[in-house]
CSV table of C-alpha atoms in Angstrom, one decimal:
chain,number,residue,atom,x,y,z
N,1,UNK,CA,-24.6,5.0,14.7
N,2,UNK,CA,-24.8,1.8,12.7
N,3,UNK,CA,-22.4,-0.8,11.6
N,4,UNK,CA,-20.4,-0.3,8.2
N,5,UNK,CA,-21.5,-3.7,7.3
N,6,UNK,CA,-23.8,-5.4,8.8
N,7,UNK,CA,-26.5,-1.8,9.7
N,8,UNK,CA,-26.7,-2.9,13.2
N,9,UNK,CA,-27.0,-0.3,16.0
N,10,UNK,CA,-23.0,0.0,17.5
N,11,UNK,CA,-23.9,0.6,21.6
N,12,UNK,CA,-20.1,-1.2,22.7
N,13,UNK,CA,-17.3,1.0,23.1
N,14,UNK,CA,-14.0,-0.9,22.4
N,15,UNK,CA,-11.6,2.0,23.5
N,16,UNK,CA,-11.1,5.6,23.4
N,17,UNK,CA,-8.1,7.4,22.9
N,18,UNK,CA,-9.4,11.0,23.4
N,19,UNK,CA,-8.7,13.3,20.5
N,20,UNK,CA,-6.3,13.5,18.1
N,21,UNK,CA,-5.3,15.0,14.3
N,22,UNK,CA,-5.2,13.0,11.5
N,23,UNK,CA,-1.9,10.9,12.2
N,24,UNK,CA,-0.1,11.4,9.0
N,25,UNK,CA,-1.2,15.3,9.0
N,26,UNK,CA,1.7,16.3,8.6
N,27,UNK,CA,2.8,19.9,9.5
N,28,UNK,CA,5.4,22.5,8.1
N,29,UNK,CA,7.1,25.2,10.5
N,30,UNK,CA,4.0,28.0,9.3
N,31,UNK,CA,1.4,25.5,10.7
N,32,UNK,CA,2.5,24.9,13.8
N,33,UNK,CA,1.0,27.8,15.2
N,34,UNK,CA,-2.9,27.6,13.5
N,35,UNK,CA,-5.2,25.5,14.9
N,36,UNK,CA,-5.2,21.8,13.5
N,37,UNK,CA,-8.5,19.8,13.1
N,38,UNK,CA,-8.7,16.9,15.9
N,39,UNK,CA,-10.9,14.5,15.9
N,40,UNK,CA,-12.4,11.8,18.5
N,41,UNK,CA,-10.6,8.3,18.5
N,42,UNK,CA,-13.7,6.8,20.0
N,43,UNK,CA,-13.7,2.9,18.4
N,44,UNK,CA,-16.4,0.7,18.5
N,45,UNK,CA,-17.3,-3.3,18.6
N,46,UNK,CA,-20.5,-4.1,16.6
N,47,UNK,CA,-22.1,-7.2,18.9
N,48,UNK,CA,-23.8,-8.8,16.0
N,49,UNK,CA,-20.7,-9.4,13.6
N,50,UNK,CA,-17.9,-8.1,15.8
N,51,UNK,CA,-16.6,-5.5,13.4
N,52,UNK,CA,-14.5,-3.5,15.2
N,53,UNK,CA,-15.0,0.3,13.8
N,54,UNK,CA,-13.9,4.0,14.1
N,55,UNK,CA,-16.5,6.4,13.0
N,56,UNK,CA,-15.7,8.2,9.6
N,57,UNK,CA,-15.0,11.6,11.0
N,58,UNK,CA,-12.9,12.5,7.9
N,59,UNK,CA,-13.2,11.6,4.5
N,60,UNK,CA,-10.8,9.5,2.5
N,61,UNK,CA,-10.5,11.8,-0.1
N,62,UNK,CA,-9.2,14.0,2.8
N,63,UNK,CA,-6.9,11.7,4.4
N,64,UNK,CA,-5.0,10.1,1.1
N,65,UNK,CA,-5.1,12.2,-1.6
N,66,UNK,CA,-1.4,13.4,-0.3
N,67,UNK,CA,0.1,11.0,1.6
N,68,UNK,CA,3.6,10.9,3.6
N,69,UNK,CA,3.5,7.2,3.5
N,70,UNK,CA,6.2,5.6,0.9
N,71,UNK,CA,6.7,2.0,1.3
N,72,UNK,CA,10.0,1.8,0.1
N,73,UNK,CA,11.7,3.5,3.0
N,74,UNK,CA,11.5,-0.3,5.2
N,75,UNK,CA,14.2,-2.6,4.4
N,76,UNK,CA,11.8,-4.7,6.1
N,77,UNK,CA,9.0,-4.3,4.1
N,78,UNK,CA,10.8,-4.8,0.7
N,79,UNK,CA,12.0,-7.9,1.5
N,80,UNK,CA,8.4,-8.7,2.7
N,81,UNK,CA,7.3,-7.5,-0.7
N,82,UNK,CA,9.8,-9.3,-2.7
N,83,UNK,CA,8.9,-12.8,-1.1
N,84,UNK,CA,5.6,-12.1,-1.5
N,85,UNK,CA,6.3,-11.6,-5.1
N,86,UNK,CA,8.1,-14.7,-6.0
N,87,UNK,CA,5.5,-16.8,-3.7
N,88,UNK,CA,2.5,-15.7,-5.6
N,89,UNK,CA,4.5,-16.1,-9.5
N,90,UNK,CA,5.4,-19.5,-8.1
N,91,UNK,CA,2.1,-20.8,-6.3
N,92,UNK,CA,-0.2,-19.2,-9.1
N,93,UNK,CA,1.9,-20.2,-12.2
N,94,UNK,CA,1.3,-16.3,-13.2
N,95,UNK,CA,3.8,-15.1,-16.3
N,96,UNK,CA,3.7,-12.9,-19.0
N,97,UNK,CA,0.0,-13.4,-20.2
N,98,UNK,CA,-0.9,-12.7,-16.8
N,99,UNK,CA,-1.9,-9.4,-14.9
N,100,UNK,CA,-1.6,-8.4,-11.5
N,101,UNK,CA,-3.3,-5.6,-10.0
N,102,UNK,CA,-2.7,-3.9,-6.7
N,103,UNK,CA,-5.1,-1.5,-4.8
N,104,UNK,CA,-3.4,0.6,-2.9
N,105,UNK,CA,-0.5,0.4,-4.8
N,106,UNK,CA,2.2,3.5,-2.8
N,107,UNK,CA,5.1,3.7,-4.8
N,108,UNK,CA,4.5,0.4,-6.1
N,109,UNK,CA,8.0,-1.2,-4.2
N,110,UNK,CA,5.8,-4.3,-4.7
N,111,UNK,CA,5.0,-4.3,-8.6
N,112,UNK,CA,8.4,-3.8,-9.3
N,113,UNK,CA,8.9,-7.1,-8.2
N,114,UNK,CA,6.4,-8.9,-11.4
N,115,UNK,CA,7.5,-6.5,-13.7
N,116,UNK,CA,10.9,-7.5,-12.9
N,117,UNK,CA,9.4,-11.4,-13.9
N,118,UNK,CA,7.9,-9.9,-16.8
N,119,UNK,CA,4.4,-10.1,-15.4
N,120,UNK,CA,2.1,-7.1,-16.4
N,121,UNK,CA,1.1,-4.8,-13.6
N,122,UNK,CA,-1.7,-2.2,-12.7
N,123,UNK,CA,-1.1,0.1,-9.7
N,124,UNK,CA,-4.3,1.7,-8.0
N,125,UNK,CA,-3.2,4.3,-5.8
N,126,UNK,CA,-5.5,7.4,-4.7
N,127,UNK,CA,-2.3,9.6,-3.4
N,128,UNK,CA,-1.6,11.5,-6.5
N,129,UNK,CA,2.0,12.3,-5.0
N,130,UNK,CA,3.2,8.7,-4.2
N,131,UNK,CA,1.5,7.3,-7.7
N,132,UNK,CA,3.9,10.1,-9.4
N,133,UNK,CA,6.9,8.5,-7.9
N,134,UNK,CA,5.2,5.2,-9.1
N,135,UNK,CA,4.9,6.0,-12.5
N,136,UNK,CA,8.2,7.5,-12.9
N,137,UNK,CA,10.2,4.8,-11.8
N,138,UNK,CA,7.9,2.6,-14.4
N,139,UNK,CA,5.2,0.7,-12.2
N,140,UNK,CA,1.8,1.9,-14.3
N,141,UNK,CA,-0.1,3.2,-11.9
N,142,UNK,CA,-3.9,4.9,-12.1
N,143,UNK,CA,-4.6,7.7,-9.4
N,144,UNK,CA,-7.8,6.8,-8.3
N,145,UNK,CA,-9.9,5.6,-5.3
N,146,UNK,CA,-11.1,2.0,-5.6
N,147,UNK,CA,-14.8,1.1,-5.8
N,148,UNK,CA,-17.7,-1.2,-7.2
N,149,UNK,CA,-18.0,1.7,-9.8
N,150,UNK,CA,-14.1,2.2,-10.2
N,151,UNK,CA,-14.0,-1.8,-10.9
N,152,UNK,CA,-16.7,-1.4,-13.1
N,153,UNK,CA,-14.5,0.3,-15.4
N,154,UNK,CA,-11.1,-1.1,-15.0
N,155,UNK,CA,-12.3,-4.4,-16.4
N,156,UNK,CA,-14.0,-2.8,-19.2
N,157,UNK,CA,-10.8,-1.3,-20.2
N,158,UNK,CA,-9.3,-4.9,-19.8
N,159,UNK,CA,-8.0,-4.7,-16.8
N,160,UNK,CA,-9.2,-7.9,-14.9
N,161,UNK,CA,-6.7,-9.6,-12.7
N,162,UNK,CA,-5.5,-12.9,-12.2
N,163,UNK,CA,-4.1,-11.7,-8.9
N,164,UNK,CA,-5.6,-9.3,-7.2
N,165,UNK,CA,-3.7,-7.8,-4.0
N,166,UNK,CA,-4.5,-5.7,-1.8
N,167,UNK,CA,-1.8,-4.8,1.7
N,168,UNK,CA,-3.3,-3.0,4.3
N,169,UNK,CA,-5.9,-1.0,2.6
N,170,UNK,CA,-9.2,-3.7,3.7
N,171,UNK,CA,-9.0,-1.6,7.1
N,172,UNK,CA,-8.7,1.8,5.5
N,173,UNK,CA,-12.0,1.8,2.8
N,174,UNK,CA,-15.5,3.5,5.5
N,175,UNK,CA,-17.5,1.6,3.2
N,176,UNK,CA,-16.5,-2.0,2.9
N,177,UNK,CA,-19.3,-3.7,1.2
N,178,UNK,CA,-18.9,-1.8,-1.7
N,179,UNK,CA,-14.9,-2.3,-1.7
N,180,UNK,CA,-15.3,-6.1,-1.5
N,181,UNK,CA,-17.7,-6.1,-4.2
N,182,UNK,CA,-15.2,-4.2,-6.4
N,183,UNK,CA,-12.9,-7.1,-5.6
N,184,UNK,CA,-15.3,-9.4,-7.2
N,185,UNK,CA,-15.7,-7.4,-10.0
N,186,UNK,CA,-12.3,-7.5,-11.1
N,187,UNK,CA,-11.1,-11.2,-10.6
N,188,UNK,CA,-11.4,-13.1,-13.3
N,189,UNK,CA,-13.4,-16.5,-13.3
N,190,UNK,CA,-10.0,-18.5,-11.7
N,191,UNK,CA,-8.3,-15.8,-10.2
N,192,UNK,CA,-7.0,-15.2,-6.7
N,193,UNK,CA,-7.4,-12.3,-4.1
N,194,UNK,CA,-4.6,-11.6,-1.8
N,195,UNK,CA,-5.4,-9.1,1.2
N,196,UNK,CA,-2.7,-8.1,4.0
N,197,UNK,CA,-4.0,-7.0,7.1
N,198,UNK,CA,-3.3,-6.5,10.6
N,199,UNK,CA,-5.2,-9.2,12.6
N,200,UNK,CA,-7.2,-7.8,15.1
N,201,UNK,CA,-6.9,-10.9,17.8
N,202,UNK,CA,-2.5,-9.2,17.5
N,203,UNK,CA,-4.1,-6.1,18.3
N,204,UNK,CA,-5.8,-6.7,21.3
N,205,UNK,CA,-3.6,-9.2,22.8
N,206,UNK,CA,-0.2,-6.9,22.0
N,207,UNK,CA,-2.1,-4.1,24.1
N,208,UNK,CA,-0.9,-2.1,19.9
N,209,UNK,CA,-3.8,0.8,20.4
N,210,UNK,CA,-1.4,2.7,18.7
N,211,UNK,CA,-2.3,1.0,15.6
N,212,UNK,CA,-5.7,2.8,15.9
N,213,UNK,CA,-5.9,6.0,13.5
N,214,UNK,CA,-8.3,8.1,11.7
N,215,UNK,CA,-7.0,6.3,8.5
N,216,UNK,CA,-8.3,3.0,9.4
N,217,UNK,CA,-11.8,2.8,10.0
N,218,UNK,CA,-12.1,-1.2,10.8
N,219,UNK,CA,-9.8,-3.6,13.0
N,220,UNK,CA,-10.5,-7.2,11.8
N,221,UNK,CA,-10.9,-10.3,12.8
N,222,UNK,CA,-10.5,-13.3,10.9
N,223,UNK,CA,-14.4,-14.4,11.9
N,224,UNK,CA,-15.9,-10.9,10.3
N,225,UNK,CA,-13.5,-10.8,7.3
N,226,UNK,CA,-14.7,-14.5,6.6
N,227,UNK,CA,-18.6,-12.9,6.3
N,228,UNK,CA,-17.8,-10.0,4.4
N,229,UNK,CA,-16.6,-11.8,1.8
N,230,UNK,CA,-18.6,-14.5,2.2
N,231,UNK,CA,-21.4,-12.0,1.4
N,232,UNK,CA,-20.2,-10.8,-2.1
N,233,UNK,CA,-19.8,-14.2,-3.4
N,234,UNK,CA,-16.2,-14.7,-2.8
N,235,UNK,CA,-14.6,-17.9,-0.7
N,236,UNK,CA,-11.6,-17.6,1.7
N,237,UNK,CA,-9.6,-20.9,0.8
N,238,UNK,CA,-6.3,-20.0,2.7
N,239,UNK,CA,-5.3,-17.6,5.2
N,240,UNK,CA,-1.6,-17.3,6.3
N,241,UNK,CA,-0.8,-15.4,9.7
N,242,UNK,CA,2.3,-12.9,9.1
N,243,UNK,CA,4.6,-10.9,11.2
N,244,UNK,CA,4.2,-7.6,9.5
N,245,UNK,CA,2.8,-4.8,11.4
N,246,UNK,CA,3.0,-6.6,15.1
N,247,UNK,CA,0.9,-9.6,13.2
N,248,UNK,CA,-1.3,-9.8,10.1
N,249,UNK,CA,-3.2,-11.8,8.3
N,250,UNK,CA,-2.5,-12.5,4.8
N,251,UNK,CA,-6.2,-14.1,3.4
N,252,UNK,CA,-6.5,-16.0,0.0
N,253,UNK,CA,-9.9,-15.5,-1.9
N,254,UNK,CA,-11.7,-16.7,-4.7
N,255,UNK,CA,-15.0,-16.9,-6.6
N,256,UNK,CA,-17.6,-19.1,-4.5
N,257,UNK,CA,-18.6,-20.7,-8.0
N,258,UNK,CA,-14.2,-21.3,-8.6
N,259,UNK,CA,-14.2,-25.4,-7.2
N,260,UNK,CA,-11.1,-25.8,-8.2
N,261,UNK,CA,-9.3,-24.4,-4.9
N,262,UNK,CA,-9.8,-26.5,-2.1
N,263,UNK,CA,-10.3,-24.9,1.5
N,264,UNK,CA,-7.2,-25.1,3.1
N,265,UNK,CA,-7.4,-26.7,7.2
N,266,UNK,CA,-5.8,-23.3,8.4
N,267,UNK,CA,-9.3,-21.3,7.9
N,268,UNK,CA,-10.9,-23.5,10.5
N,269,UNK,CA,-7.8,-23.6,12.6
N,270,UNK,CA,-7.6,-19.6,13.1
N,271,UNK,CA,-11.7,-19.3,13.1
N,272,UNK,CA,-11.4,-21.7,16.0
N,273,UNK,CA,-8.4,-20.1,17.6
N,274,UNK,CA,-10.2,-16.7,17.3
N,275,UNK,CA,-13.4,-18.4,19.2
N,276,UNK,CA,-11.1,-19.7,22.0
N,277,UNK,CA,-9.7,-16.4,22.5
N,278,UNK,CA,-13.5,-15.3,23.2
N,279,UNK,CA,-13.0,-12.8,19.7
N,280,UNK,CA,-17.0,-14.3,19.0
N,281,UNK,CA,-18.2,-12.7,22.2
N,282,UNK,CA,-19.0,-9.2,22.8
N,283,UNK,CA,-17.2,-9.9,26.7
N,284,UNK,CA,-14.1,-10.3,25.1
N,285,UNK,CA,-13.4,-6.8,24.0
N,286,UNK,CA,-14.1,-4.8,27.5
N,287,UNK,CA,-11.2,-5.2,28.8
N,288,UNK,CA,-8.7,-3.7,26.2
N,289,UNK,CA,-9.5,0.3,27.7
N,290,UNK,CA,-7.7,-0.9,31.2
N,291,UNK,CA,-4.5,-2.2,29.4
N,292,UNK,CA,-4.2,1.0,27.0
N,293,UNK,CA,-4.3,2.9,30.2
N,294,UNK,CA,-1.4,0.9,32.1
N,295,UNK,CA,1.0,1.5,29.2
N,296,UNK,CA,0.2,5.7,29.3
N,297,UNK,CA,0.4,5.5,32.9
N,298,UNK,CA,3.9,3.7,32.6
N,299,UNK,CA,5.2,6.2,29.4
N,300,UNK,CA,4.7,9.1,31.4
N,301,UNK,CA,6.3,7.5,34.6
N,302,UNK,CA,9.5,6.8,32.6
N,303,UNK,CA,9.8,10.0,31.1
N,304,UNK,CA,9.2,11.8,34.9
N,305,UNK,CA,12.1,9.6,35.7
N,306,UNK,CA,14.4,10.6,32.9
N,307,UNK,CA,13.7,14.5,33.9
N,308,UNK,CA,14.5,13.3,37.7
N,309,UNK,CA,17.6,12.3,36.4
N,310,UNK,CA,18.5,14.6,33.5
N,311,UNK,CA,18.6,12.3,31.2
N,312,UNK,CA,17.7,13.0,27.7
N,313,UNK,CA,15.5,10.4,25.1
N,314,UNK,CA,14.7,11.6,21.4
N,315,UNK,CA,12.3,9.6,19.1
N,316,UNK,CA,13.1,7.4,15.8
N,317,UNK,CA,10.6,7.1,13.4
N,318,UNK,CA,7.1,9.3,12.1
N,319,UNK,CA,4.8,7.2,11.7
N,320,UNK,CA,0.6,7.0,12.2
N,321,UNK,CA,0.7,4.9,15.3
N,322,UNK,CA,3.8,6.8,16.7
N,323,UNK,CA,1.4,10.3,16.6
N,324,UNK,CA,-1.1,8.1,18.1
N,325,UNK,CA,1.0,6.8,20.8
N,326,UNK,CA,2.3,10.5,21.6
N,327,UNK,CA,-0.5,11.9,21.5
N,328,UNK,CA,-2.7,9.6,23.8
N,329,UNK,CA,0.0,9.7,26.4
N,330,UNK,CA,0.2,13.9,26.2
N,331,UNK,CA,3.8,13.8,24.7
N,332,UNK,CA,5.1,16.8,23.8
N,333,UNK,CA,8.7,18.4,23.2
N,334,UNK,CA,9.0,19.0,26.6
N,335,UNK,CA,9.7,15.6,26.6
N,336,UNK,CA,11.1,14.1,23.4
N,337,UNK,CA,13.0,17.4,21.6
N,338,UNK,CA,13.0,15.7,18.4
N,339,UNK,CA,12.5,12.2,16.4
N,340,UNK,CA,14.1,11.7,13.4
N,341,UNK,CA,12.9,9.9,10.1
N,342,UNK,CA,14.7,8.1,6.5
N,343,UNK,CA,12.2,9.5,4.8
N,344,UNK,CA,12.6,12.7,3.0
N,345,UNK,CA,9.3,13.9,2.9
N,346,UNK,CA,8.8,13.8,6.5
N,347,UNK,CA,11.7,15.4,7.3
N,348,UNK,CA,11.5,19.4,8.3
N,349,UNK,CA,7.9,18.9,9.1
N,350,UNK,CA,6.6,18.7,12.4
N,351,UNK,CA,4.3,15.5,13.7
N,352,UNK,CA,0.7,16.3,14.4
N,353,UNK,CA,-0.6,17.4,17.3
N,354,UNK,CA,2.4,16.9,19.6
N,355,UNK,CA,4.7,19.1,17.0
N,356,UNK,CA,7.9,17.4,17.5
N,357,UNK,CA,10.4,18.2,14.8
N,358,UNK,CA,11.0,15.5,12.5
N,359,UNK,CA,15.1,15.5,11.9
N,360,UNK,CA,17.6,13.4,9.7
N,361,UNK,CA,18.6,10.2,11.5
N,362,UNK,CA,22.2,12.1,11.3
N,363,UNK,CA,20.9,14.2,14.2
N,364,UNK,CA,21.1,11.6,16.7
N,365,UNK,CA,25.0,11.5,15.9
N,366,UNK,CA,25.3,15.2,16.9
N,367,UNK,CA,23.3,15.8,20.1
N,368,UNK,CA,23.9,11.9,21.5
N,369,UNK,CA,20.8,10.7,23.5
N,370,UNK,CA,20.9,8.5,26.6
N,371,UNK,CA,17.4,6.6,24.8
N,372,UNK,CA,15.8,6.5,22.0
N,373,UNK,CA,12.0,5.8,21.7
N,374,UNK,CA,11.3,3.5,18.8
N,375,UNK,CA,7.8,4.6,17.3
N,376,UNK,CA,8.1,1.7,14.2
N,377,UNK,CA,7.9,-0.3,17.3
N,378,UNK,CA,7.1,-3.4,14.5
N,379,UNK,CA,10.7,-2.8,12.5
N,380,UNK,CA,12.3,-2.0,16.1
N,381,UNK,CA,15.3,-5.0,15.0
N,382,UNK,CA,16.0,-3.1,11.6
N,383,UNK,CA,15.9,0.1,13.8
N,384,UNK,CA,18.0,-0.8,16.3
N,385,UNK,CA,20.5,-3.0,13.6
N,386,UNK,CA,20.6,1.1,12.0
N,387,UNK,CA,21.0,2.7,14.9
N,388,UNK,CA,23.9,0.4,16.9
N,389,UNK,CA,26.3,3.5,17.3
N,390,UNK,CA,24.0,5.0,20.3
N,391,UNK,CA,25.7,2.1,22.1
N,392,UNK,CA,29.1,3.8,21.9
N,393,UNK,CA,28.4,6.9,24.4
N,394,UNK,CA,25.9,4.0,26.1
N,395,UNK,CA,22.3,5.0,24.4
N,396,UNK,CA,19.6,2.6,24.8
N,397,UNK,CA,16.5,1.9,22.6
N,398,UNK,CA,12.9,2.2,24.5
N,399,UNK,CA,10.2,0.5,23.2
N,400,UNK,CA,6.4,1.0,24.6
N,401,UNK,CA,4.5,-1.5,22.9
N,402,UNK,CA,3.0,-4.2,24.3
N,403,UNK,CA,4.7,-2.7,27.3
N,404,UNK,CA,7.5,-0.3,28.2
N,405,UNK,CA,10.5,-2.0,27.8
N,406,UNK,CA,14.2,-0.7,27.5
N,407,UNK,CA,16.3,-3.3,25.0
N,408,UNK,CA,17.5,-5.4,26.5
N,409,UNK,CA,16.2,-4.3,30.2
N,410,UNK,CA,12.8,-5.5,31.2
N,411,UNK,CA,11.4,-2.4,32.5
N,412,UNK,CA,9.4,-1.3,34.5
N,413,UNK,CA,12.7,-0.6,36.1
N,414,UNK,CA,12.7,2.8,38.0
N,415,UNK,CA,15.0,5.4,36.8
């Protein structure tokens, strides 16, 4: 097995989560009974350039042409996207003879924003159900996978960017070489690149294995982002370090031959905190297995205890790195009955590979839980800001990641 950039033979194992089915998979009551598709969750560390990498077991094609994912659902993320928004019109001057373009677009909550500043907009979405709800509320949006060959076209049909933005899709694309070069295709001569993404160094040091899915197929560092970009031509002058998913990166790019952007001090500062936290040594990643283990060992000890005691916990929240999370710690419903979800599309279905129900929030109103498990662990304060009634019959919110903890009760405390 060889590296997705750099070719060189991957021998390091980073962590393995056993098997599990694609995490946003999915499944209506007729399903449940058939035989779903798992797959290994074996991740690797390259030693040469430190790309951390999940094997491409299943296609993208397979995994996003029908997606449950709608980015409008967070309160959290559209403020995220509106700040975001008003930052870039202000910091890049961008206005109506501008264009932005967005890969990865969902139901383009984040367009909306520059249309509403009269800023054209392109959406690139692959999920032809999300880019329906897209077009429909008015954010023009093209249903197609992005590429070298896709970017190839879009900028022969005049659709080069000025600002070209990209949120958490760098760590979703198998073959990133040719993704980046599509980047560089379609940024114009002084335009910017903005990418989201969660930062790898927040990964391992927040213990957040649950962030690992069959839809991502990298984990990045700021040190290997910096040379796969560096290799298409393209210059990282800023890099801002965001909140957003348990900690991402949000990188700034532009043409190597564009002098007019001057490298911010913040590229050297994170490359240098990166190297201090050993992230450019192959040592460094060895020990992230025993951690993921503690926290399983500690999930299924609180949930013993909660049977011990006949107490009852239900979930909050469907998504990927929740059906990671449950099923890497054997969580079934003989433990956790239900979770319940805001978003419409996941409710009546059934989560992959653990098949707990997926309710309306309503349901935890009815059947009164003494806990609920926050999946969304990163949006746990909008969550639990929702969800403040479970304090009147004395409820209490769990989280797991980085460790098991019971708001506001350090735990391990032994029920």
């Amino acid at each position: 097995m060889q590296c997705r950039f750099c070719s060189s033979r991957l021998e390091t194992l980073f962590v393995s989560l056993g098997e599990s089915a694609l995490s946003n998979a999915f499944l209506r009551k007729q399903d449940v009974q058939r035989k779903e598709l798992r797959f290994p969750l074996d991740v690797y560390v390259c030693g040469d350039c430190f790309l951390v990498q999940l094997p491409e077991y299943e296609s993208p094609e397979k995994i996003f042409s029908d997606y449950a994912y709608f980015s409008s659902y967070s309160d959290t993320w559209l403020k995220h996207t509106k700040a975001y928004a008003d930052q870039m019109a202000s910091m890049f001057s961008l206005s109506g003879t501008s264009r932005v373009v967005e890969i990865a677009s969902n139901d383009g909550c984040l367009l909306k924003n520059f249309i509403d500043k009269g800023i054209p907009v392109l959406g690139i979405e692959p999920a032809a159900n999300v880019a329906l709800v897209a077009n429909r509320s008015g954010v023009p949006t093209q249903v197609i996978f992005f590429s070298e060959a896709t970017a190839k076209r879009l900028k022969e049909e005049g659709f080069a960017a000025d600002l070209l933005v990209g949120n958490n899709v760098l760590a979703h694309v198998p073959d990133i070489n040719d993704f980046v070069k599509g980047l560089k295709i379609l940024l114009k001569p002084a335009g910017v690149i903005t990418m989201e993404f969660p930062h790898l160094m927040q990964l391992v040091q927040g213990n957040q294995f649950d962030t690992i899915y069959h839809e991502h197929f990298s984990y990045l560092s700021f040190i290997t982002v910096e040379k796969i970009f560096t290799r298409q031509a393209l210059t990282i002058f800023d890099v801002e370090e965001l909140p957003t998913h348990g900690g991402s990166l949000r990188i700034y790019a532009r043409h190597s031959s564009d002098q007019e952007k001057g490298v911010s001090n913040r590229v050297s500062a994170l490359k240098a905190k990166e190297l201090a936290g050993g992230f450019g040594s192959i040592h460094a990643y060895r020990a992230f297995q025993n951690n993921v283990q503690r926290i399983k060992q500690d999930t299924i000890d609180f949930l013993a205890g909660l049977k011990r005691q006949r107490k009852t916990i239900v979930g909050y929240g469907a998504p990927a790195k929740g059906n990671t999370f449950l099923n890497y710690c054997g969580i079934g419903t003989a433990d956790i009955p239900y979770t319940v979800d805001k978003n419409p599309h996941k409710q009546g279905s059934f989560l992959p590979g653990s098949h707990i129900p997926i309710e309306n929030p309503e349901k935890i109103k009815e059947t009164k839980p003494d806990y609920v498990l926050i999946l969304p662990w990163n949006i746990k304060e909008e969550i639990m800001e929702q969800m403040s009634f479970i304090r009147e019959w004395g409820g209490e919110f769990v989280t797991a990641i980085p460790q098991l903890k019971i708001h506001s009760k350090e735990v391990l405390e032994k029920v």
